[in-house]
Short mmCIF file of C-alpha atoms in Angstrom, two decimals:
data_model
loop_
_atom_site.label_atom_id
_atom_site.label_comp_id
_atom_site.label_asym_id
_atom_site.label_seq_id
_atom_site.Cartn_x
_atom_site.Cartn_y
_atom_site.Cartn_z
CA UNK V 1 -17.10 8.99 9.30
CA UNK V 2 -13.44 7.51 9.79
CA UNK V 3 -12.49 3.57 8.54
CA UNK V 4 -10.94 2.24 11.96
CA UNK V 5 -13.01 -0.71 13.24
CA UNK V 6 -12.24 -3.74 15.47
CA UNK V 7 -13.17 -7.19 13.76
CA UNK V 8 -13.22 -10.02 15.84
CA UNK V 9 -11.27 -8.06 18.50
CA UNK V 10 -8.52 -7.34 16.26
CA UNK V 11 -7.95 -3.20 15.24
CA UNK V 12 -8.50 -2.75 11.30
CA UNK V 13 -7.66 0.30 9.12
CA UNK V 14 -10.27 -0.10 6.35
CA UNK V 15 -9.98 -3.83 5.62
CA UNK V 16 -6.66 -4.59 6.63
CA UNK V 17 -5.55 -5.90 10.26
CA UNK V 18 -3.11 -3.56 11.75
CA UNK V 19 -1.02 -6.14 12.95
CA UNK V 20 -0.02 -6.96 9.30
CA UNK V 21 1.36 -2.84 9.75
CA UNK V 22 3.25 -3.23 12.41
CA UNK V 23 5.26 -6.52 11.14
CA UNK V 24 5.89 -4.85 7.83
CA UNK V 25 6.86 -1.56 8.98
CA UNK V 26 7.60 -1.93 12.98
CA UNK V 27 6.69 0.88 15.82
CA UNK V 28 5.94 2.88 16.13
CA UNK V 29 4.40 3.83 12.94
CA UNK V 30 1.75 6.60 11.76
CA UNK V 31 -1.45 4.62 9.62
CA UNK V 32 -3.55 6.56 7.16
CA UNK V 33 -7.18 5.71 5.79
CA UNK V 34 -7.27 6.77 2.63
CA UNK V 35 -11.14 6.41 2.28
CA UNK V 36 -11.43 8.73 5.47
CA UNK V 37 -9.50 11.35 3.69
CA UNK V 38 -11.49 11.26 0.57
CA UNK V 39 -14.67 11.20 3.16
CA UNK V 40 -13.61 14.51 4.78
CA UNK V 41 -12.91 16.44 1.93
CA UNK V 42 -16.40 15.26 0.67
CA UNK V 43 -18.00 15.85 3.75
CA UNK V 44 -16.59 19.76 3.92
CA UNK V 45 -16.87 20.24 0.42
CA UNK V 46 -20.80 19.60 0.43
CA UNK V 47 -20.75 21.79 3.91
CA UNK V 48 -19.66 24.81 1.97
CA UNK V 49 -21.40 24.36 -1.66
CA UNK V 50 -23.64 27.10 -1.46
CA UNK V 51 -20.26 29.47 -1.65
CA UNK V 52 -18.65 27.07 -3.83
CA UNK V 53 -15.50 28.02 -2.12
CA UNK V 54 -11.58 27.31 -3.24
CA UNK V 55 -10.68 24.86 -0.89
CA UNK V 56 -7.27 24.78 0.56
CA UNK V 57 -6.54 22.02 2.85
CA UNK V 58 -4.14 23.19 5.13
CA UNK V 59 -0.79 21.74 4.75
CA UNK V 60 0.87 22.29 8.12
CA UNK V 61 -1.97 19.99 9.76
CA UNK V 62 -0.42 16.90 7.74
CA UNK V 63 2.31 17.20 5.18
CA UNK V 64 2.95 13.98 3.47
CA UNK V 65 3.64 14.75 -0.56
CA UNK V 66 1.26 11.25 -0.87
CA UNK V 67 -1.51 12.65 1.43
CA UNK V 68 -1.29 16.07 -0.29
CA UNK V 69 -1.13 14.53 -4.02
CA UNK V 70 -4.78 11.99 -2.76
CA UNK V 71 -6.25 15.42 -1.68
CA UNK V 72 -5.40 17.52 -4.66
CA UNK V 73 -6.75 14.55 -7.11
CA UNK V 74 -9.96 15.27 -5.31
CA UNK V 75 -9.80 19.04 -6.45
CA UNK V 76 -8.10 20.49 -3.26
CA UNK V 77 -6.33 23.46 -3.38
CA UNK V 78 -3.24 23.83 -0.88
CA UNK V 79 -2.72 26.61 1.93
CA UNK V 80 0.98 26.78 2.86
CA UNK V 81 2.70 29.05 5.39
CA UNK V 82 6.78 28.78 4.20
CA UNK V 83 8.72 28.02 1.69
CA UNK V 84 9.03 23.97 2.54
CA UNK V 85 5.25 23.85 2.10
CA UNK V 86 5.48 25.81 -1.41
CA UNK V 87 7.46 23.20 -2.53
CA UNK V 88 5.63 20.30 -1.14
CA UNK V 89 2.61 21.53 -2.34
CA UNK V 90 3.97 22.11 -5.76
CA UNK V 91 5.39 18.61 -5.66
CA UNK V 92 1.84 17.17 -5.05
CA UNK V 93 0.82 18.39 -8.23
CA UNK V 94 -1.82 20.99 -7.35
CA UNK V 95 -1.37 24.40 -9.73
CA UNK V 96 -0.10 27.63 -8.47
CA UNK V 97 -3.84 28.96 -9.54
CA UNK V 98 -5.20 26.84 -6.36
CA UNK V 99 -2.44 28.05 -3.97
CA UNK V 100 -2.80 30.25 -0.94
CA UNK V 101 0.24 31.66 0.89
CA UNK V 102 0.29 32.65 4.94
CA UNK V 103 2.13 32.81 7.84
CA UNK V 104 3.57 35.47 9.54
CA UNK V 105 7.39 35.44 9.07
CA UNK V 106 7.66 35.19 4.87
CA UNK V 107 11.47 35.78 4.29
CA UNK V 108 12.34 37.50 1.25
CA UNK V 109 13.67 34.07 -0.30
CA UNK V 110 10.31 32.83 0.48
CA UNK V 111 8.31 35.83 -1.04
CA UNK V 112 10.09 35.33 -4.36
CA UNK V 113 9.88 31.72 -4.67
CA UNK V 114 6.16 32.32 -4.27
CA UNK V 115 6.27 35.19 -6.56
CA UNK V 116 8.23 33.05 -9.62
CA UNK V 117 6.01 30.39 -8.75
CA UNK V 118 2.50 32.21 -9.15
CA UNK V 119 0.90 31.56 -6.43
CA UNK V 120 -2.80 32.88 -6.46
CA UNK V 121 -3.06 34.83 -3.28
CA UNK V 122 -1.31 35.67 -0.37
CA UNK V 123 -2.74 36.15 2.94
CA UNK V 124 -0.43 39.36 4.41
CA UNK V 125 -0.41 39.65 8.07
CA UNK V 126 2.33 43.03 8.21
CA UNK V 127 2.76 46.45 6.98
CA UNK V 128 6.09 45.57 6.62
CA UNK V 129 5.70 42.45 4.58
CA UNK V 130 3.17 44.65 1.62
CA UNK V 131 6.47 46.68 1.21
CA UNK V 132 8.63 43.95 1.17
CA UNK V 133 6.01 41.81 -1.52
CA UNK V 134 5.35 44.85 -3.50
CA UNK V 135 9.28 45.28 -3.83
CA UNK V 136 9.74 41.74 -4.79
CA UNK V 137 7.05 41.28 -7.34
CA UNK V 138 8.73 44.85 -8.61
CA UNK V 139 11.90 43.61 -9.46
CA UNK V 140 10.51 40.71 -10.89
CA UNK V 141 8.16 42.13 -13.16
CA UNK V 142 5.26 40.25 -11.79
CA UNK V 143 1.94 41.72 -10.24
CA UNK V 144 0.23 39.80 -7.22
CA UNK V 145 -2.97 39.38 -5.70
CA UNK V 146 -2.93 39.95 -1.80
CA UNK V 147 -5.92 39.42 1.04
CA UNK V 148 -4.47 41.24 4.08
CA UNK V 149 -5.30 39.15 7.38
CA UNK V 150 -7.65 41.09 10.00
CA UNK V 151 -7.36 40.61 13.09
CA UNK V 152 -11.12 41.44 14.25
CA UNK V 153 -10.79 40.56 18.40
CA UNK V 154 -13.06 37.69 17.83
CA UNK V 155 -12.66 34.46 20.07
CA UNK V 156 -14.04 31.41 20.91
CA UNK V 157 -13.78 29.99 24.73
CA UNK V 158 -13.59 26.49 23.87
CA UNK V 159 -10.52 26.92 21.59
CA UNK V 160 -7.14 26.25 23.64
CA UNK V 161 -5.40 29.47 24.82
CA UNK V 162 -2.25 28.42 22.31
CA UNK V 163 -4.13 27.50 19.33
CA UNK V 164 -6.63 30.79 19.56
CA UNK V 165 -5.49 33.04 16.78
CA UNK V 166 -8.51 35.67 16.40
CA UNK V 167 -7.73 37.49 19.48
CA UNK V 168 -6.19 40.96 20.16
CA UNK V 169 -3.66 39.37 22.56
CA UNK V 170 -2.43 37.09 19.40
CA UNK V 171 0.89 37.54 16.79
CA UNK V 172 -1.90 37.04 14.01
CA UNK V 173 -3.35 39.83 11.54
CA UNK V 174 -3.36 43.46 11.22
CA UNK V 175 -6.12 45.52 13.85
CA UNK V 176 -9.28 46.46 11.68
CA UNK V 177 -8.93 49.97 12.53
CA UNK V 178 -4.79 49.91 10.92
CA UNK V 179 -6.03 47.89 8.30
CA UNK V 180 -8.41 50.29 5.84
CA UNK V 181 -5.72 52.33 4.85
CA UNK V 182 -3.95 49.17 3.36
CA UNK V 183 -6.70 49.16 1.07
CA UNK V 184 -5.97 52.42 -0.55
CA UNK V 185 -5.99 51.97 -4.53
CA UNK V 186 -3.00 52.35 -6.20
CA UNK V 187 -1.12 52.79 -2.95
CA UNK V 188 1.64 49.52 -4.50
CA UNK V 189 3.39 49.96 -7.56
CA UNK V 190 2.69 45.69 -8.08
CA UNK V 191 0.19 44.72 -5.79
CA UNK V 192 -3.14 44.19 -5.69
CA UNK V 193 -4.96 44.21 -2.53
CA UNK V 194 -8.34 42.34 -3.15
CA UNK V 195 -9.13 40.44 -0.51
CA UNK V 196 -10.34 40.25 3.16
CA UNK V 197 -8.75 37.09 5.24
CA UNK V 198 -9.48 36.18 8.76
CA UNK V 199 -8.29 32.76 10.70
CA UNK V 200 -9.94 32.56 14.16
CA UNK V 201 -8.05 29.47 15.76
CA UNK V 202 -8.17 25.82 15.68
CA UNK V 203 -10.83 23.90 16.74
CA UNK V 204 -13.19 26.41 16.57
CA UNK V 205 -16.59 24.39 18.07
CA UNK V 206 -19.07 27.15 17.55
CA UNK V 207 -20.43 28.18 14.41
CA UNK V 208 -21.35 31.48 15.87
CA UNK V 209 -17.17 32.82 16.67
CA UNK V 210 -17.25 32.38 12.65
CA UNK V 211 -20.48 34.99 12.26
CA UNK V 212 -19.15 37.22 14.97
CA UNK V 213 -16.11 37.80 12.72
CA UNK V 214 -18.22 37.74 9.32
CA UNK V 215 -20.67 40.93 11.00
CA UNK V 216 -16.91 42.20 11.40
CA UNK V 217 -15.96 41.75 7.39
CA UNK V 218 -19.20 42.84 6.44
CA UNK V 219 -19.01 46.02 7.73
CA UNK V 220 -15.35 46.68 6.76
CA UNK V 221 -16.14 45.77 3.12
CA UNK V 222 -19.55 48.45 3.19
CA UNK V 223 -16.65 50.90 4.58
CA UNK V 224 -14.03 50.31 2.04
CA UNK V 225 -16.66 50.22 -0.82
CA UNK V 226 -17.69 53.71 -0.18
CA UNK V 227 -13.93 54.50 -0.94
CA UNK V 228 -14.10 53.04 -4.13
CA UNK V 229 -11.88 49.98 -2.67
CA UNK V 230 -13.22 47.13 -4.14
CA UNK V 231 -13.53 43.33 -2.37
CA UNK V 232 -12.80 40.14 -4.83
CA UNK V 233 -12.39 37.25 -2.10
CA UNK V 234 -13.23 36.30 1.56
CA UNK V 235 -11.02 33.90 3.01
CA UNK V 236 -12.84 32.73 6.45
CA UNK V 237 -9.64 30.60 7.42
CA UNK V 238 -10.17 27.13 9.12
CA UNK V 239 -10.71 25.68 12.34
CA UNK V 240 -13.50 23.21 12.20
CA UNK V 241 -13.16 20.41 14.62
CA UNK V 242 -12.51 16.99 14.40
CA UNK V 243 -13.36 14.72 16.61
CA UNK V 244 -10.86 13.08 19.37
CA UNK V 245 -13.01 11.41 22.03
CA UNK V 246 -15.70 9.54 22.42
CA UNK V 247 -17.84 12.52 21.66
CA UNK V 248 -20.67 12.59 19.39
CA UNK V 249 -19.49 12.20 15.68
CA UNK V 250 -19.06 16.27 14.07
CA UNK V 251 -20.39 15.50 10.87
CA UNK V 252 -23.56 16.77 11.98
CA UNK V 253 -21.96 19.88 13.72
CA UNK V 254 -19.70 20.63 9.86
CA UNK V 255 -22.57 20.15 8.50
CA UNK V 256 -25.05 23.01 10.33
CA UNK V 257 -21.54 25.29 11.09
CA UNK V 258 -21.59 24.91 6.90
CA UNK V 259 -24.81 26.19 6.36
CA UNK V 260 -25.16 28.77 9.14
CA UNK V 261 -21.72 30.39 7.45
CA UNK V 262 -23.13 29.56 4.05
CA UNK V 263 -26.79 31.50 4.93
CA UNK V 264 -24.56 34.75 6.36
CA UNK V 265 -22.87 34.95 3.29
CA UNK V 266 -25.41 35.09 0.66
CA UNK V 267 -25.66 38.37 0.94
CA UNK V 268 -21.28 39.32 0.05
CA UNK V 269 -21.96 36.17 -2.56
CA UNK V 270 -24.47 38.37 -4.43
CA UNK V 271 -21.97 41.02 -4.41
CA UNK V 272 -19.79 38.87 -6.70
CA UNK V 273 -17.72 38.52 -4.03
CA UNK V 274 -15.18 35.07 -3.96
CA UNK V 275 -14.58 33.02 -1.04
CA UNK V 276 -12.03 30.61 0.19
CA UNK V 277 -11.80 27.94 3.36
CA UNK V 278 -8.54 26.23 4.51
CA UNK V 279 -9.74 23.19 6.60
CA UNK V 280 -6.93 20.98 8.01
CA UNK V 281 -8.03 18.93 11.08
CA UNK V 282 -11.35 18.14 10.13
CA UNK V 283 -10.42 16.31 7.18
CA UNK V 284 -6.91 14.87 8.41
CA UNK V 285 -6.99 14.20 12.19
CA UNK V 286 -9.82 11.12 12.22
CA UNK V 287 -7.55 10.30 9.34
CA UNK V 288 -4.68 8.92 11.19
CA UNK V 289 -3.55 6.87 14.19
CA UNK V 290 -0.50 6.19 15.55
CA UNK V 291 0.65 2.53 16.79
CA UNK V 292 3.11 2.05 19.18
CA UNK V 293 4.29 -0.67 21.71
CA UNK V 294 4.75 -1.21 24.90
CA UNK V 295 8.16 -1.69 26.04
CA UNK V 296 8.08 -2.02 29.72
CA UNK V 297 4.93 -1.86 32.43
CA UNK V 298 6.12 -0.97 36.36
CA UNK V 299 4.02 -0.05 39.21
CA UNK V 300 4.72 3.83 40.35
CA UNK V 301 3.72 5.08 43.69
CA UNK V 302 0.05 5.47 43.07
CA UNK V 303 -0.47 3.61 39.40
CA UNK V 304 0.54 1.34 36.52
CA UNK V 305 2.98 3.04 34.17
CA UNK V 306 3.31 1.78 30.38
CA UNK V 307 5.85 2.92 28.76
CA UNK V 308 5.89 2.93 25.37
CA UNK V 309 8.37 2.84 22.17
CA UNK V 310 6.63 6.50 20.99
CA UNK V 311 7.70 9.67 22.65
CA UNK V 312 7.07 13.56 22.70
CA UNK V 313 9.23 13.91 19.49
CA UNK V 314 6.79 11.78 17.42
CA UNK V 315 3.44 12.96 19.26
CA UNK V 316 3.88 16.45 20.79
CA UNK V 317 0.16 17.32 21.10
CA UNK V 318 -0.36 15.87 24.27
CA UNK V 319 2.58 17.67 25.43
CA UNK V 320 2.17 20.79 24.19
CA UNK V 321 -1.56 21.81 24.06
CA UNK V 322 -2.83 18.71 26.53
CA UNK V 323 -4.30 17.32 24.11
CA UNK V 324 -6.62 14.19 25.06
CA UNK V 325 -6.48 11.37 22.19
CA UNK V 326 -8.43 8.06 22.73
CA UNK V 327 -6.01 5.46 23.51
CA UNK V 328 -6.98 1.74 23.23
CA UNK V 329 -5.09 -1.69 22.71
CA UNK V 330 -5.10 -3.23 19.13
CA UNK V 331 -6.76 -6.59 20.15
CA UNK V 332 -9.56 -6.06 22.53
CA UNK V 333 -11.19 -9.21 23.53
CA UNK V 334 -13.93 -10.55 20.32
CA UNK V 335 -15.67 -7.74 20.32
CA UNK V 336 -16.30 -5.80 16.91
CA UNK V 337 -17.46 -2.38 15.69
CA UNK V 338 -15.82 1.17 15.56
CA UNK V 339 -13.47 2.47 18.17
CA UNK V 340 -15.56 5.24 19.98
CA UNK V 341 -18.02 2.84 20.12
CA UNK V 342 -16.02 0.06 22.07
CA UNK V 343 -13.85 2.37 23.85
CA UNK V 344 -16.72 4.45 25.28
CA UNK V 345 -19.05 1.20 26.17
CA UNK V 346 -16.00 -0.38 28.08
CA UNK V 347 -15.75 2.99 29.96
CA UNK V 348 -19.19 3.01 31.06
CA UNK V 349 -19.53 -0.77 31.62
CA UNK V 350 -18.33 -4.17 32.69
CA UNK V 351 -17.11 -5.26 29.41
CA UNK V 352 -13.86 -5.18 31.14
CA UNK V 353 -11.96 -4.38 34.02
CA UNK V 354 -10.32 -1.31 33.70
CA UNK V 355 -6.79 0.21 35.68
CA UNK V 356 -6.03 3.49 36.13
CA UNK V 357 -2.98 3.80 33.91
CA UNK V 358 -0.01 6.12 32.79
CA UNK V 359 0.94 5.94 29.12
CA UNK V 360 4.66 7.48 28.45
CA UNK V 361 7.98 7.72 26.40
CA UNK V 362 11.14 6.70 26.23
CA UNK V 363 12.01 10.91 26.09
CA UNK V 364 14.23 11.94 28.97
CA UNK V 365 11.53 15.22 29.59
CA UNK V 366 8.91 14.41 32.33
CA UNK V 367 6.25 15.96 30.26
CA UNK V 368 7.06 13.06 28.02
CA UNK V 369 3.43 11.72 28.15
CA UNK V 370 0.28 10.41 26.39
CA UNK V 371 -1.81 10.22 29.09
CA UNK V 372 -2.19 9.90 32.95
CA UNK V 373 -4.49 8.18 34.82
CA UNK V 374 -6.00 6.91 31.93
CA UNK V 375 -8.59 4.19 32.32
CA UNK V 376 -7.74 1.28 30.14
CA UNK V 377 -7.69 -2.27 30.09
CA UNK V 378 -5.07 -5.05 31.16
CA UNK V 379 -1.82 -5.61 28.25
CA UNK V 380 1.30 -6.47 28.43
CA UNK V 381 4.66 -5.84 27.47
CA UNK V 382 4.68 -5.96 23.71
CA UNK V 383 1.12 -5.16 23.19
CA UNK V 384 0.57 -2.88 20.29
CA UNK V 385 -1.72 0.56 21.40
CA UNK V 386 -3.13 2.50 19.00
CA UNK V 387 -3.44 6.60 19.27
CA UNK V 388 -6.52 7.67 17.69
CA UNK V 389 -7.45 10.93 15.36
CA UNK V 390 -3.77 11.60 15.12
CA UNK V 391 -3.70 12.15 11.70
CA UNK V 392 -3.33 16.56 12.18
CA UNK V 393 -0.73 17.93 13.51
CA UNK V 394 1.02 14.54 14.40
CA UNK V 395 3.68 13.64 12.01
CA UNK V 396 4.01 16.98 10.68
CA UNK V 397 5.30 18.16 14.16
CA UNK V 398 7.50 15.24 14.78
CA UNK V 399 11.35 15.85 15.79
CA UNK V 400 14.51 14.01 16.38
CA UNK V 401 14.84 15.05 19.94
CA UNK V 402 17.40 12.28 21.81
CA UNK V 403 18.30 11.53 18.36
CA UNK V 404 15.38 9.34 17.79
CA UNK V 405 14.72 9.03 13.71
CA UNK V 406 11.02 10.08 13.15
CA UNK V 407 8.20 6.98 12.18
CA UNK V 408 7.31 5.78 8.83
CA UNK V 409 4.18 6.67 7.80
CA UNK V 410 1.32 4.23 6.09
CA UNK V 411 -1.15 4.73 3.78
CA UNK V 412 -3.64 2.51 3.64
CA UNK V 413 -6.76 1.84 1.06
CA UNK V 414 -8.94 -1.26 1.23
CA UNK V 415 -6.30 -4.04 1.95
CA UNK V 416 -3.22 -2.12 0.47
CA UNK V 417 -0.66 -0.71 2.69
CA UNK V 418 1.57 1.55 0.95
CA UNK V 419 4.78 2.89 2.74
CA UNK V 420 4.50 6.89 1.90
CA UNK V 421 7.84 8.12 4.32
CA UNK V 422 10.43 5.44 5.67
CA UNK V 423 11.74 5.20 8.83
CA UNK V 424 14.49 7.26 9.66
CA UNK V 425 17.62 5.58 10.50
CA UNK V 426 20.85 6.68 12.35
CA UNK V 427 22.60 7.78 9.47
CA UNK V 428 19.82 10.06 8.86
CA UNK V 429 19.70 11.49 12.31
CA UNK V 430 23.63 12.80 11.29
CA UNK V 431 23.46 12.94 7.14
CA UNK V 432 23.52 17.09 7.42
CA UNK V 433 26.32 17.39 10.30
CA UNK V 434 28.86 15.34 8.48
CA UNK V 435 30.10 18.34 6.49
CA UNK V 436 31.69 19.61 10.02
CA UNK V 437 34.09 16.80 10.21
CA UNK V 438 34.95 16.55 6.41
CA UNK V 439 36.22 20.05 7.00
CA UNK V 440 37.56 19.57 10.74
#
């Protein structure tokens, strides 16, 4: 499904060697395929064409104006959560019309942007924040289209306590029960409340969290039709997984989740009811990898440590969610085919010998880490690793923590590299602070 395979040994992003990255652009450095992009949104678009849904990839899960503008060229619509996004998105090219706005905390400077700017729907999650868009779109003359976000106390297990967003514990939505009066007709002098949007988490691995919630919708659009309050759209969020190990592949697993949600839906579809899907990871995160080398190997009390010229501020997931990304060096004896492959047959075999092995930063935090205990093969100092199915929720997350400048990021198609964000350098770590001394 993703365009990262070892040829003769040697790491390739579609057809070009990664080493020819890393002497053009350094490390560490964040490498894009765009065939895998184009692949995903494919993939999830033929997952969902039963609904013919507006797709809006999620632009939190990865950023980049060049990523965006590839995705939007395929037909994507954009989901953004702040003002930043709005304008990234709008930057990309994509058209208000194909524009969905969330996210808890919209500021009134944020609300009006989006109002001026048209944005087709927004996904409320507040009482407070109706009032506050119904007075904005007031003043400016405008009338907007709103799906308010339920909250329907549906989870899944096997999505990570932080990144499980469909429970009642959670910031997210509005309680079904608060919700129906929300509905009310005529109850905004410049709204119009139309829609019915739920986001259960990310990754969600079981189709059957997603029907749990649907039963939920179902019912509360049969109760708000016998009010006269009528439905247009659905908006059943994200959250389909990507894959990060050496599990098996989840084409196959989009692909039934798909048509499961697809089959349940029929029914709201015949209605003339709308729907709408915000994937993010599934399309971006096999997308990506990050490279980085190693700067120094030492021998701890128990195991090898490798540290590494990457830290925490330009991979957090492992830090903050424990995530587990495969981890591999570039140049792997002459063996060829795609990375789970090789990675999960030298696991389970004698391809090579393999040392338990701590992978770290340079960041003064001890939870500065990629991995621990991880069993990998011999390198060196100077050996180039790559990060795999980094391309969500990687760059986009990044920081300047110990005044480190972020990584350039790489997109690459066939045997182009292009260079789609440069490498910070000191002088951007302090371009926005120098104001204080001009004025001291």
């Amino acid at each position: 499904m993703d365009h990262f395979n070892f040829v003769d040994g040697h790491l390739h992003v579609e057809h070009l060697d990664v080493r020819q990255i890393v002497e053009q652009h350094g490390s560490p450095v964040y490498v894009y395929s765009a065939h895998t992009l184009k692949n995903h949104y494919s993939v999830l678009k033929d997952a969902f064409s039963a609904l013919s849904p507006l797709i809006c990839f999620s632009v939190k899960s990865c950023s980049n104006l060049s990523i965006l503008k590839l995705l939007v060229d395929q037909g994507s619509g954009l989901d953004v959560v702040s003002g930043g996004e709005l304008h990234r998105a709008l930057m990309a090219g994509v058209t208000a019309d194909k524009i969905v706005f969330a996210g808890v905390g919209k500021s009134r400077e944020e609300i009006r942007y989006a109002v001026e700017a048209g944005v087709f729907l927004f996904n409320v999650e507040s009482e407070g924040e109706l009032l506050r868009l119904d007075e904005v779109a007031t003043t400016a003359g405008k009338r907007i289209k709103v799906a308010i976000r339920i909250n329907p106390d549906v989870a899944d297990a096997d999505t990570p306590e932080k990144t499980s967003t469909g429970g009642r514990q959670t910031k997210f939505g509005i309680p079904m029960e608060r919700a129906y009066e929300l509905f009310e007709p005529k109850r905004y002098s410049s709204v119009d409340v139309v829609g019915i949007h739920i986001h259960l988490g990310s990754p969600i691995p079981s189709a059957q969290t997603y029907l749990s919630a649907i039963d939920k919708i179902e019912d509360m659009i049969n109760r708000l039709k016998a009010t006269d309050c009528a439905i247009e759209f659905v908006n059943i969020g994200g959250g389909f997984p990507a894959q990060y190990g050496t599990e098996s592949n989840p084409v196959g697993s989009l692909t039934e989740t798909g048509a499961l949600i697809c089959q349940r839906l029929q029914g709201l579809k015949q209605r003339g009811i709308r729907f709408i899907i915000e994937p993010g990871r599934s399309i971006s995160a096999n997308a990506g990898i990050l490279l980085t080398t190693v700067e120094y190997i030492k021998q701890g009390w128990d195991r090898k440590i490798a540290i590494v010229d990457a830290g925490m501020n330009v991979l957090l997931r492992p830090t903050l969610y424990g995530a587990n990304h495969v981890i591999w060096p570039t140049h792997f004896e002459n063996l060829s085919g795609h990375w789970t492959a090789i990675t999960h047959s030298a696991q389970l075999s004698d391809v090579t010998h393999l040392e338990e092995t701590d992978i770290v930063g340079p960041i003064c935090e001890t939870g500065d880490h990629f991995a621990l205990g991880r069993a990998l093969p011999a390198f060196d100092n100077g050996s180039v690793l790559a990060i795999f199915s980094c391309g969500a929720y990687g760059m986009s997350m990044a920081s300047q923590y110990n005044s480190r400048g972020r990584p350039p990021e790489v997109l690459v198609e066939g045997i182009n590299a292009k260079l789609i964000r440069a490498r910070e350098t000191h002088e951007d770590l302090v371009v926005h602070e120098l104001c204080g001394l001009d004025n001291a």
